[in-house]
Amino acid sequence: MTPREHRALDAAEQTAALLASAGMPRMPSRVLAALVAAPPDGYTAAELGERLGISAAAVSGAVRYLQTVGVAHRMSRPGERRDRYVLTDDTWYAALAGKNPLYEQLAQLLDRIAAETDDTGHAAEMARFFRFIAARMPEILEEWERVRADEFPRG
């Protein structure tokens, strides 16, 4: 591994640690960070295991989690026996945009909890927060599209 690859791996491990401290499971955090630093054609499961020093089972579970939340996917390449794993295009945009209906559903369920428990504020406050996020998320994503188009024009 070159010094540059070592520095990228170190930064990826620090990113994974931060994601894990924010609540994301540790192995998916590590695999996600490795995929962020991956070449354009991604990594095979064996390459991920080798780079991260983890078992095939750990890679499998982490990749399954990342696929479930919509930030990574499996890619087959003609002539290769092993699938490769890559990040989904517009990873964070897609993950956030796809969750917007969930915020209103959460708010409705929290309203029910508040109504059935004579809530003193926790459920009602959470419901208001999720409604706020649901209302603002489309604006935030539109703004991101404008910023991205200005800073990273696709040609």
PDB file of C-alpha atoms in Angstrom:
ATOM      1  CA  MET A   1       0.000   0.000   0.000  1.00  0.00           C
ATOM      2  CA  THR A   2       1.345   3.430  -0.912  1.00  0.00           C
ATOM      3  CA  PRO A   3       1.711   6.237   1.666  1.00  0.00           C
ATOM      4  CA  ARG A   4      -1.228   7.999   0.025  1.00  0.00           C
ATOM      5  CA  GLU A   5      -3.386   4.869   0.345  1.00  0.00           C
ATOM      6  CA  HIS A   6      -2.360   4.576   4.024  1.00  0.00           C
ATOM      7  CA  ARG A   7      -3.418   8.195   4.635  1.00  0.00           C
ATOM      8  CA  ALA A   8      -6.747   7.587   2.881  1.00  0.00           C
ATOM      9  CA  LEU A   9      -7.311   4.430   4.933  1.00  0.00           C
ATOM     10  CA  ASP A  10      -6.491   6.325   8.144  1.00  0.00           C
ATOM     11  CA  ALA A  11      -8.958   9.089   7.229  1.00  0.00           C
ATOM     12  CA  ALA A  12     -11.550   6.432   6.360  1.00  0.00           C
ATOM     13  CA  GLU A  13     -11.094   4.764   9.761  1.00  0.00           C
ATOM     14  CA  GLN A  14     -11.498   8.130  11.513  1.00  0.00           C
ATOM     15  CA  THR A  15     -14.652   8.760   9.469  1.00  0.00           C
ATOM     16  CA  ALA A  16     -15.983   5.337  10.433  1.00  0.00           C
ATOM     17  CA  ALA A  17     -15.293   6.010  14.115  1.00  0.00           C
ATOM     18  CA  LEU A  18     -17.177   9.287  13.921  1.00  0.00           C
ATOM     19  CA  LEU A  19     -20.144   7.653  12.140  1.00  0.00           C
ATOM     20  CA  ALA A  20     -20.181   4.917  14.791  1.00  0.00           C
ATOM     21  CA  SER A  21     -20.127   7.491  17.589  1.00  0.00           C
ATOM     22  CA  ALA A  22     -23.158   9.108  15.926  1.00  0.00           C
ATOM     23  CA  GLY A  23     -25.071   5.824  16.136  1.00  0.00           C
ATOM     24  CA  MET A  24     -24.322   3.953  12.919  1.00  0.00           C
ATOM     25  CA  PRO A  25     -23.235   0.346  13.536  1.00  0.00           C
ATOM     26  CA  ARG A  26     -19.447  -0.027  13.615  1.00  0.00           C
ATOM     27  CA  MET A  27     -18.859  -2.504  10.755  1.00  0.00           C
ATOM     28  CA  PRO A  28     -21.201  -0.776   8.287  1.00  0.00           C
ATOM     29  CA  SER A  29     -19.459   2.495   9.215  1.00  0.00           C
ATOM     30  CA  ARG A  30     -16.082   1.014   8.379  1.00  0.00           C
ATOM     31  CA  VAL A  31     -17.266  -0.517   5.105  1.00  0.00           C
ATOM     32  CA  LEU A  32     -19.026   2.719   4.113  1.00  0.00           C
ATOM     33  CA  ALA A  33     -15.880   4.732   4.755  1.00  0.00           C
ATOM     34  CA  ALA A  34     -13.813   2.219   2.764  1.00  0.00           C
ATOM     35  CA  LEU A  35     -16.253   2.510  -0.154  1.00  0.00           C
ATOM     36  CA  VAL A  36     -16.016   6.303  -0.012  1.00  0.00           C
ATOM     37  CA  ALA A  37     -12.254   5.925  -0.521  1.00  0.00           C
ATOM     38  CA  ALA A  38     -12.614   3.121  -3.097  1.00  0.00           C
ATOM     39  CA  PRO A  39     -11.678   3.329  -6.755  1.00  0.00           C
ATOM     40  CA  PRO A  40     -14.579   4.004  -9.144  1.00  0.00           C
ATOM     41  CA  ASP A  41     -15.240   0.289  -9.663  1.00  0.00           C
ATOM     42  CA  GLY A  42     -15.523  -0.309  -5.902  1.00  0.00           C
ATOM     43  CA  TYR A  43     -14.241  -3.346  -4.038  1.00  0.00           C
ATOM     44  CA  THR A  44     -15.058  -7.025  -3.940  1.00  0.00           C
ATOM     45  CA  ALA A  45     -16.066  -8.518  -0.596  1.00  0.00           C
ATOM     46  CA  ALA A  46     -12.613 -10.116  -0.373  1.00  0.00           C
ATOM     47  CA  GLU A  47     -10.912  -6.769  -1.025  1.00  0.00           C
ATOM     48  CA  LEU A  48     -13.037  -5.081   1.642  1.00  0.00           C
ATOM     49  CA  GLY A  49     -12.178  -7.836   4.117  1.00  0.00           C
ATOM     50  CA  GLU A  50      -8.484  -7.556   3.318  1.00  0.00           C
ATOM     51  CA  ARG A  51      -8.395  -3.740   3.482  1.00  0.00           C
ATOM     52  CA  LEU A  52     -10.278  -3.627   6.768  1.00  0.00           C
ATOM     53  CA  GLY A  53      -8.878  -6.790   8.352  1.00  0.00           C
ATOM     54  CA  ILE A  54     -12.345  -8.239   8.902  1.00  0.00           C
ATOM     55  CA  SER A  55     -13.991 -11.576   8.168  1.00  0.00           C
ATOM     56  CA  ALA A  56     -16.142 -12.386   5.161  1.00  0.00           C
ATOM     57  CA  ALA A  57     -19.138 -12.651   7.505  1.00  0.00           C
ATOM     58  CA  ALA A  58     -18.492  -9.135   8.837  1.00  0.00           C
ATOM     59  CA  VAL A  59     -18.252  -7.781   5.285  1.00  0.00           C
ATOM     60  CA  SER A  60     -21.456  -9.574   4.301  1.00  0.00           C
ATOM     61  CA  GLY A  61     -23.427  -8.199   7.248  1.00  0.00           C
ATOM     62  CA  ALA A  62     -22.085  -4.674   6.778  1.00  0.00           C
ATOM     63  CA  VAL A  63     -22.802  -4.640   3.046  1.00  0.00           C
ATOM     64  CA  ARG A  64     -26.316  -6.005   3.650  1.00  0.00           C
ATOM     65  CA  TYR A  65     -26.957  -3.164   6.118  1.00  0.00           C
ATOM     66  CA  LEU A  66     -25.616  -0.524   3.680  1.00  0.00           C
ATOM     67  CA  GLN A  67     -27.783  -1.932   0.884  1.00  0.00           C
ATOM     68  CA  THR A  68     -30.834  -1.894   3.149  1.00  0.00           C
ATOM     69  CA  VAL A  69     -30.375   1.783   3.981  1.00  0.00           C
ATOM     70  CA  GLY A  70     -29.751   2.547   0.303  1.00  0.00           C
ATOM     71  CA  VAL A  71     -26.195   3.868   0.345  1.00  0.00           C
ATOM     72  CA  ALA A  72     -24.393   0.978  -1.384  1.00  0.00           C
ATOM     73  CA  HIS A  73     -25.175  -1.602  -4.002  1.00  0.00           C
ATOM     74  CA  ARG A  74     -23.711  -4.675  -5.639  1.00  0.00           C
ATOM     75  CA  MET A  75     -22.372  -4.347  -9.153  1.00  0.00           C
ATOM     76  CA  SER A  76     -21.645  -7.224 -11.517  1.00  0.00           C
ATOM     77  CA  ARG A  77     -19.061  -6.836 -14.220  1.00  0.00           C
ATOM     78  CA  PRO A  78     -18.919  -8.940 -17.372  1.00  0.00           C
ATOM     79  CA  GLY A  79     -16.070 -11.441 -17.240  1.00  0.00           C
ATOM     80  CA  GLU A  80     -15.658 -11.246 -13.463  1.00  0.00           C
ATOM     81  CA  ARG A  81     -16.879 -13.940 -11.113  1.00  0.00           C
ATOM     82  CA  ARG A  82     -17.036 -11.718  -8.050  1.00  0.00           C
ATOM     83  CA  ASP A  83     -19.457  -8.885  -7.532  1.00  0.00           C
ATOM     84  CA  ARG A  84     -18.140  -5.482  -6.545  1.00  0.00           C
ATOM     85  CA  TYR A  85     -19.629  -3.076  -4.032  1.00  0.00           C
ATOM     86  CA  VAL A  86     -19.941   0.630  -4.739  1.00  0.00           C
ATOM     87  CA  LEU A  87     -21.714   3.603  -3.250  1.00  0.00           C
ATOM     88  CA  THR A  88     -25.081   4.541  -4.667  1.00  0.00           C
ATOM     89  CA  ASP A  89     -24.970   7.621  -6.901  1.00  0.00           C
ATOM     90  CA  ASP A  90     -25.830  10.710  -4.871  1.00  0.00           C
ATOM     91  CA  THR A  91     -25.614   8.545  -1.756  1.00  0.00           C
ATOM     92  CA  TRP A  92     -26.694  11.003   0.916  1.00  0.00           C
ATOM     93  CA  TYR A  93     -29.162  12.834  -1.278  1.00  0.00           C
ATOM     94  CA  ALA A  94     -30.903   9.580  -2.156  1.00  0.00           C
ATOM     95  CA  ALA A  95     -30.882   8.363   1.445  1.00  0.00           C
ATOM     96  CA  LEU A  96     -32.419  11.572   2.775  1.00  0.00           C
ATOM     97  CA  ALA A  97     -34.903  12.097  -0.050  1.00  0.00           C
ATOM     98  CA  GLY A  98     -36.143   8.529   0.252  1.00  0.00           C
ATOM     99  CA  LYS A  99     -36.815   8.925   3.966  1.00  0.00           C
ATOM    100  CA  ASN A 100     -38.992  12.051   3.770  1.00  0.00           C
ATOM    101  CA  PRO A 101     -42.344  10.164   3.917  1.00  0.00           C
ATOM    102  CA  LEU A 102     -41.056   8.401   7.010  1.00  0.00           C
ATOM    103  CA  TYR A 103     -40.837  11.667   8.950  1.00  0.00           C
ATOM    104  CA  GLU A 104     -44.570  12.385   8.614  1.00  0.00           C
ATOM    105  CA  GLN A 105     -45.414   8.786   9.510  1.00  0.00           C
ATOM    106  CA  LEU A 106     -43.268   9.097  12.628  1.00  0.00           C
ATOM    107  CA  ALA A 107     -45.004  12.345  13.537  1.00  0.00           C
ATOM    108  CA  GLN A 108     -48.427  10.705  13.222  1.00  0.00           C
ATOM    109  CA  LEU A 109     -47.404   7.763  15.399  1.00  0.00           C
ATOM    110  CA  LEU A 110     -45.922  10.099  17.983  1.00  0.00           C
ATOM    111  CA  ASP A 111     -49.184  12.054  18.003  1.00  0.00           C
ATOM    112  CA  ARG A 112     -50.971   8.789  18.809  1.00  0.00           C
ATOM    113  CA  ILE A 113     -48.555   8.077  21.640  1.00  0.00           C
ATOM    114  CA  ALA A 114     -49.106  11.573  23.017  1.00  0.00           C
ATOM    115  CA  ALA A 115     -52.879  11.174  22.842  1.00  0.00           C
ATOM    116  CA  GLU A 116     -52.876   7.759  24.519  1.00  0.00           C
ATOM    117  CA  THR A 117     -50.418   8.572  27.306  1.00  0.00           C
ATOM    118  CA  ASP A 118     -51.332  12.105  28.340  1.00  0.00           C
ATOM    119  CA  ASP A 119     -47.852  12.981  27.115  1.00  0.00           C
ATOM    120  CA  THR A 120     -46.045  15.715  29.024  1.00  0.00           C
ATOM    121  CA  GLY A 121     -44.218  16.900  25.937  1.00  0.00           C
ATOM    122  CA  HIS A 122     -41.734  14.306  24.703  1.00  0.00           C
ATOM    123  CA  ALA A 123     -43.866  12.654  22.026  1.00  0.00           C
ATOM    124  CA  ALA A 124     -45.501  15.920  20.977  1.00  0.00           C
ATOM    125  CA  GLU A 125     -42.112  17.623  20.717  1.00  0.00           C
ATOM    126  CA  MET A 126     -40.700  14.763  18.640  1.00  0.00           C
ATOM    127  CA  ALA A 127     -43.747  14.901  16.361  1.00  0.00           C
ATOM    128  CA  ARG A 128     -43.225  18.634  15.809  1.00  0.00           C
ATOM    129  CA  PHE A 129     -39.552  18.030  15.066  1.00  0.00           C
ATOM    130  CA  PHE A 130     -40.277  15.339  12.464  1.00  0.00           C
ATOM    131  CA  ARG A 131     -42.912  17.546  10.824  1.00  0.00           C
ATOM    132  CA  PHE A 132     -40.363  20.354  10.688  1.00  0.00           C
ATOM    133  CA  ILE A 133     -37.841  18.036   9.022  1.00  0.00           C
ATOM    134  CA  ALA A 134     -40.465  16.754   6.569  1.00  0.00           C
ATOM    135  CA  ALA A 135     -41.411  20.307   5.601  1.00  0.00           C
ATOM    136  CA  ARG A 136     -37.834  21.549   5.250  1.00  0.00           C
ATOM    137  CA  MET A 137     -36.208  18.532   3.587  1.00  0.00           C
ATOM    138  CA  PRO A 138     -37.499  19.278   0.053  1.00  0.00           C
ATOM    139  CA  GLU A 139     -36.166  22.853   0.323  1.00  0.00           C
ATOM    140  CA  ILE A 140     -32.809  21.646   1.604  1.00  0.00           C
ATOM    141  CA  LEU A 141     -32.500  19.074  -1.185  1.00  0.00           C
ATOM    142  CA  GLU A 142     -33.433  21.654  -3.836  1.00  0.00           C
ATOM    143  CA  GLU A 143     -30.833  24.026  -2.426  1.00  0.00           C
ATOM    144  CA  TRP A 144     -28.236  21.242  -2.512  1.00  0.00           C
ATOM    145  CA  GLU A 145     -29.053  20.602  -6.170  1.00  0.00           C
ATOM    146  CA  ARG A 146     -28.361  24.270  -6.951  1.00  0.00           C
ATOM    147  CA  VAL A 147     -25.126  24.321  -4.955  1.00  0.00           C
ATOM    148  CA  ARG A 148     -23.940  21.075  -6.495  1.00  0.00           C
ATOM    149  CA  ALA A 149     -24.746  22.256 -10.005  1.00  0.00           C
ATOM    150  CA  ASP A 150     -22.725  25.432  -9.411  1.00  0.00           C
ATOM    151  CA  GLU A 151     -19.772  23.748  -7.728  1.00  0.00           C
ATOM    152  CA  PHE A 152     -19.689  20.411  -9.553  1.00  0.00           C
ATOM    153  CA  PRO A 153     -21.177  20.902 -13.034  1.00  0.00           C
ATOM    154  CA  ARG A 154     -21.791  17.656 -14.845  1.00  0.00           C
ATOM    155  CA  GLY A 155     -20.451  17.737 -18.303  1.00  0.00           C
TER     156      GLY A 155
END
